[in-house]
mmCIF file of C-alpha atoms in Angstrom:
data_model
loop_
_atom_site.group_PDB
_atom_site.id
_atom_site.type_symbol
_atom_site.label_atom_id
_atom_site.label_comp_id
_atom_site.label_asym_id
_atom_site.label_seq_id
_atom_site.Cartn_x
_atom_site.Cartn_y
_atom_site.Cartn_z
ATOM 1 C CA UNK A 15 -5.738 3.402 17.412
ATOM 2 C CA UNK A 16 -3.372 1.083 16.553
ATOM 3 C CA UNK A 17 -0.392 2.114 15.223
ATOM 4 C CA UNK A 18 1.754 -1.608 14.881
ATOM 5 C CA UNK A 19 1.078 -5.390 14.238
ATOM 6 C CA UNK A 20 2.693 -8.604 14.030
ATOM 7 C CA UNK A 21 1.815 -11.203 12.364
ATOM 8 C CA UNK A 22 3.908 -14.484 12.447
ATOM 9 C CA UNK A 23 4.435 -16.685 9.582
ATOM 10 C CA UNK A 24 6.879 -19.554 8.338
ATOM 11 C CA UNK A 25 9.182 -17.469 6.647
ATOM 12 C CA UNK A 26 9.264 -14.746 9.681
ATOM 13 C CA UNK A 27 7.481 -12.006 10.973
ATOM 14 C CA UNK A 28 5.301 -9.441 9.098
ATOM 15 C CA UNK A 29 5.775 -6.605 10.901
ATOM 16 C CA UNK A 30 3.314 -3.695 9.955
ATOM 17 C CA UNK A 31 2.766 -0.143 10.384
ATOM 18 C CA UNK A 32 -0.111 2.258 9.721
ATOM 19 C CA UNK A 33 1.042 5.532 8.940
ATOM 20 C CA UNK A 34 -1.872 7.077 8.629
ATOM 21 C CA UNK A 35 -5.913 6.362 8.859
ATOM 22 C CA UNK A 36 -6.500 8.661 6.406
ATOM 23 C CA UNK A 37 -7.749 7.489 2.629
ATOM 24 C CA UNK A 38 -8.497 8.752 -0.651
ATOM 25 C CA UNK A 39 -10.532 5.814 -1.457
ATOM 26 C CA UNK A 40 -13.845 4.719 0.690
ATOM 27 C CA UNK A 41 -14.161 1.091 -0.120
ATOM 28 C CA UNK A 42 -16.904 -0.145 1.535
ATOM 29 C CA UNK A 43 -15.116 -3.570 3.112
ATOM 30 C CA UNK A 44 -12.074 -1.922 3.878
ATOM 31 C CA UNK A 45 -11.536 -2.454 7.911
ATOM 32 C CA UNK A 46 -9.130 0.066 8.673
ATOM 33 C CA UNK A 47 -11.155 3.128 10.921
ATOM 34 C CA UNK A 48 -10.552 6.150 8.388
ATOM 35 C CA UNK A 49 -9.934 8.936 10.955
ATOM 36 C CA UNK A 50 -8.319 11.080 8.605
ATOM 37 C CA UNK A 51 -5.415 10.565 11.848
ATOM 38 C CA UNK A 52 -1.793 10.918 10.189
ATOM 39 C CA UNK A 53 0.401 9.853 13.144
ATOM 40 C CA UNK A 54 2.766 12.062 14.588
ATOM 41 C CA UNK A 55 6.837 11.473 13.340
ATOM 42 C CA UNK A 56 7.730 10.888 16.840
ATOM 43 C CA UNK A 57 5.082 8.303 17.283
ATOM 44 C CA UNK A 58 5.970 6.528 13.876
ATOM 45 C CA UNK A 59 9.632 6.933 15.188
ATOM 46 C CA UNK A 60 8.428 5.322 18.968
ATOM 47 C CA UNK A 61 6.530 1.788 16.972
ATOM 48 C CA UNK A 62 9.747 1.871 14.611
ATOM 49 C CA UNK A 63 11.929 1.260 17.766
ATOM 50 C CA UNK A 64 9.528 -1.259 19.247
ATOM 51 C CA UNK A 65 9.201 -3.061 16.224
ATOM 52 C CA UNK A 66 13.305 -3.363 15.538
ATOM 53 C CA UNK A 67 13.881 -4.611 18.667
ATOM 54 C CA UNK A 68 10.943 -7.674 17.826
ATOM 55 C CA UNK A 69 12.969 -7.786 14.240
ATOM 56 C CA UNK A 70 14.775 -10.471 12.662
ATOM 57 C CA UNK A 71 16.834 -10.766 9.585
ATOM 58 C CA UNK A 72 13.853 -12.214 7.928
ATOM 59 C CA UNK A 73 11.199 -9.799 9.108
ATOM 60 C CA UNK A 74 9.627 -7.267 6.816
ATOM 61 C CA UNK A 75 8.185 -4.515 7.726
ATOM 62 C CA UNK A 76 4.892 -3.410 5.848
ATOM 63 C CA UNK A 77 3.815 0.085 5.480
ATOM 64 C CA UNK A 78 -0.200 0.189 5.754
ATOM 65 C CA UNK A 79 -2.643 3.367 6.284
ATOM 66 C CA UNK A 80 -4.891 4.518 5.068
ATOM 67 C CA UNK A 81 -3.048 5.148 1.907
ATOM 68 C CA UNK A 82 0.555 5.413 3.230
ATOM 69 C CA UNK A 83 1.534 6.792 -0.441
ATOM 70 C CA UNK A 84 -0.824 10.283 0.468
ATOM 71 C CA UNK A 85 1.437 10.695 3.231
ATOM 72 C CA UNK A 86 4.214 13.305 1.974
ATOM 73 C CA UNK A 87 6.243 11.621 4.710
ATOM 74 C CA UNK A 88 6.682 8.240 2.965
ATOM 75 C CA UNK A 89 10.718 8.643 1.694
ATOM 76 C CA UNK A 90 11.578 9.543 5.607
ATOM 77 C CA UNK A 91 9.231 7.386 7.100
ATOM 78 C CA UNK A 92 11.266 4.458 5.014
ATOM 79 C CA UNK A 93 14.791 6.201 5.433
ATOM 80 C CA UNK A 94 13.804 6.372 9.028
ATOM 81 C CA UNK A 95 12.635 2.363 9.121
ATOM 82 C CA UNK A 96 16.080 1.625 7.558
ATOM 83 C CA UNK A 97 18.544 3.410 9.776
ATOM 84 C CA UNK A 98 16.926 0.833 12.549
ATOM 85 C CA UNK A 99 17.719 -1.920 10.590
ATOM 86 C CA UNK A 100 15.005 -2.520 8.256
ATOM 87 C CA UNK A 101 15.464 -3.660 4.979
ATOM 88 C CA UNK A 102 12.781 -5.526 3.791
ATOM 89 C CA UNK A 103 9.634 -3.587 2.710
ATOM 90 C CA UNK A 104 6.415 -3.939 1.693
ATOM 91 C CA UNK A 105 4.169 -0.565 0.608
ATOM 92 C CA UNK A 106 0.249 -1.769 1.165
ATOM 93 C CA UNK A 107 -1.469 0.694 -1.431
ATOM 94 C CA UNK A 108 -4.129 1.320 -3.965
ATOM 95 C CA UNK A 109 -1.672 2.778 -6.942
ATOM 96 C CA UNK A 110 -2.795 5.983 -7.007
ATOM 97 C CA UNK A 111 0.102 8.081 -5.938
ATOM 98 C CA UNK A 112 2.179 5.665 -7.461
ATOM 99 C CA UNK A 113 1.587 7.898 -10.600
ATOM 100 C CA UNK A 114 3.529 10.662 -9.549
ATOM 101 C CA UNK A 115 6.420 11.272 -11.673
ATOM 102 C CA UNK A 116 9.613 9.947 -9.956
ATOM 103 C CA UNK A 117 8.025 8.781 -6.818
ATOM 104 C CA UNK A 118 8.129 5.290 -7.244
ATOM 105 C CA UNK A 119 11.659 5.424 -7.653
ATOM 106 C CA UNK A 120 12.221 6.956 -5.117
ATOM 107 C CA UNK A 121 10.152 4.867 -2.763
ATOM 108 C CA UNK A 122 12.296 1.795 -4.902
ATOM 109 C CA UNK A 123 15.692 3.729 -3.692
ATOM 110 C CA UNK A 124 14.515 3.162 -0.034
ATOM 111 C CA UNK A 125 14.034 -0.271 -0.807
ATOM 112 C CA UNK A 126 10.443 -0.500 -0.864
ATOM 113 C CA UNK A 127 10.889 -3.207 -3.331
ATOM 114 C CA UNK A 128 7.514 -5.022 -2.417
ATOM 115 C CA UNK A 129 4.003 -4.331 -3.352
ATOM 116 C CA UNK A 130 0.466 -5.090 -2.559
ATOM 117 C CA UNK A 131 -1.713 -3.317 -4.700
ATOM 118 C CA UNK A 132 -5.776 -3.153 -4.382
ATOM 119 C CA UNK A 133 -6.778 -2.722 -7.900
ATOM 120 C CA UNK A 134 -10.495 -4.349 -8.005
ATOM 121 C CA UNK A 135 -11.192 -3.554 -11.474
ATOM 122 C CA UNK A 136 -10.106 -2.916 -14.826
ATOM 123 C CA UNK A 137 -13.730 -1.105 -15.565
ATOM 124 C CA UNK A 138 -13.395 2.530 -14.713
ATOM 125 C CA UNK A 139 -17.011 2.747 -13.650
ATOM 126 C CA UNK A 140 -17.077 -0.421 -11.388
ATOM 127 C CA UNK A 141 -13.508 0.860 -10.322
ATOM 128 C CA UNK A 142 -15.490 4.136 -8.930
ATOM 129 C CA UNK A 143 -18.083 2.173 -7.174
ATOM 130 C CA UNK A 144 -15.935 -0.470 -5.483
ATOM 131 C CA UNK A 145 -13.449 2.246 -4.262
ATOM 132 C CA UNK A 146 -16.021 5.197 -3.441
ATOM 133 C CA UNK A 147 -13.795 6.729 -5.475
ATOM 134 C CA UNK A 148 -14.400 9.525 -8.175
ATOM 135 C CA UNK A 149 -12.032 9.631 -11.276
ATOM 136 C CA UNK A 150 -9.239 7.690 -10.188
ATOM 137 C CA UNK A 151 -8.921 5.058 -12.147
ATOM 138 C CA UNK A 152 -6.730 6.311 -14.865
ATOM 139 C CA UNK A 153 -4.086 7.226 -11.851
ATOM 140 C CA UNK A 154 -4.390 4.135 -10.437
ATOM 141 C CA UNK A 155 -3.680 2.513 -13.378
ATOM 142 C CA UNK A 156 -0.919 3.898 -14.718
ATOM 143 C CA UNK A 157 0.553 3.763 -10.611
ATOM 144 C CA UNK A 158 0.187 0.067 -11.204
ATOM 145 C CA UNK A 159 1.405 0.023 -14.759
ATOM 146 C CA UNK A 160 4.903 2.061 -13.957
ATOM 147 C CA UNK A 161 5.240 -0.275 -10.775
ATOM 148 C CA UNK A 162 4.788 -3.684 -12.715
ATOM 149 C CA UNK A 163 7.486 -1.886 -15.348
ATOM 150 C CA UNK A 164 9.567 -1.756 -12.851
ATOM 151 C CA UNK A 165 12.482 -3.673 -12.424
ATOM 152 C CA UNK A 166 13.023 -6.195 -9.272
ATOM 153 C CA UNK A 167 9.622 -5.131 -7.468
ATOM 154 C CA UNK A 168 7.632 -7.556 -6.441
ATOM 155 C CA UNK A 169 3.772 -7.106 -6.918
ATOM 156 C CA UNK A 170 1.136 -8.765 -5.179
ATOM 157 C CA UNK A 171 -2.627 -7.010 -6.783
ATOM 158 C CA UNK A 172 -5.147 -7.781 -4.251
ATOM 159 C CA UNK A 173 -8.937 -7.676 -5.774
ATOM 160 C CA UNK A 174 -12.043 -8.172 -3.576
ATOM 161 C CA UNK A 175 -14.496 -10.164 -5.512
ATOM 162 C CA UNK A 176 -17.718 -8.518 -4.746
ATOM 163 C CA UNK A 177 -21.316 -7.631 -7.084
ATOM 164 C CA UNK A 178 -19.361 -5.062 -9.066
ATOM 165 C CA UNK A 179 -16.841 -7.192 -10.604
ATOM 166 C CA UNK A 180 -17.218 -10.848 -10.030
ATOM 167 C CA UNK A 181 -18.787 -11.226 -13.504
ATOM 168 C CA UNK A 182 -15.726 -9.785 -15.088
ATOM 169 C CA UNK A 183 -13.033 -11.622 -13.128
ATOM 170 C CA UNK A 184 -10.997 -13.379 -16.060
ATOM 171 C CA UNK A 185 -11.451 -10.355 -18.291
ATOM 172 C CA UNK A 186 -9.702 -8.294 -15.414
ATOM 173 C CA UNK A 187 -7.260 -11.100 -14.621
ATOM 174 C CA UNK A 188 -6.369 -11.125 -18.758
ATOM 175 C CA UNK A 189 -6.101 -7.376 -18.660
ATOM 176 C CA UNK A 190 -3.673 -7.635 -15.578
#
């Protein structure tokens, strides 16, 4: 599996990192192969290295899974991607761990400042079916709501039109 990509674009290189293949969502157009695989430190640490030495001062590095935010390792995975150099970050994830009281900050501290978000509806029940999730909607939500309360993050929320929500699009875009 792959653990790195790079992805060239005009204002750098988006450098990105799966942590882990492992998910607590199942959306059903999501391409990433969920293993349940959480890389090793020492293999995170090996792509780190190969990706600073591809980095420029303009390069971010994005932290993908999975859901990187299930991995307990997140703080040291970022304090690790720092001490080579990296200082722009982007955290790829669906919210829900966001929730956790005082994570966030501390994932801010690290200077994961950047966020894209899947959040593909503001309908708990749709929510459940898009994500092949059970339940996790409130958590998600208020994940996204302490993140967008946030000072000097920037947040991207991705949505997948699809059957389950395409007829509620502006409501969900008013309600974000």
């Amino acid at each position: 599996m792959v653990l790195a990509e790079s992805h060239e674009g005009n204002d750098g290189c988006d450098l990105l990192l799966r942590t882990t293949f492992a998910c607590n969502q199942r959306c059903a157009f999501c391409f990433v192969p969920l293993t349940g695989r959480v890389a090793s430190f020492a293999e995170i640490e090996r792509e780190l290295d190969a990706q600073a030495r591809r980095a420029g001062p303009k390069d971010v590095l994005t932290i993908s899974g999975g859901e990187p935010a299930s991995d307990p390792r997140l703080p040291r995975i970022l304090a690790a991607a720092r001490a080579r150099g990296f200082r722009r970050f982007v955290l790829q994830t669906n919210g829900v761990y966001l929730s956790r009281p005082g994570f966030l900050e501390k994932l801010i501290r690290l200077g994961a400042r950047s966020y894209l978000v899947s959040f593909h509806s503001h309908k708990p029940d749709a929510y459940d079916r898009i994500t092949g999730s059970r339940g996790q909607y409130p958590r998600a939500l208020a994940g996204l709501t302490r993140l967008l309360r946030a000072r000097g993050c920037d947040v991207t929320v991705n949505i997948v039109v699809n059957v389950h929500n395409y007829r509620h699009l502006p409501e969900l875009i008013e309600f974000l």
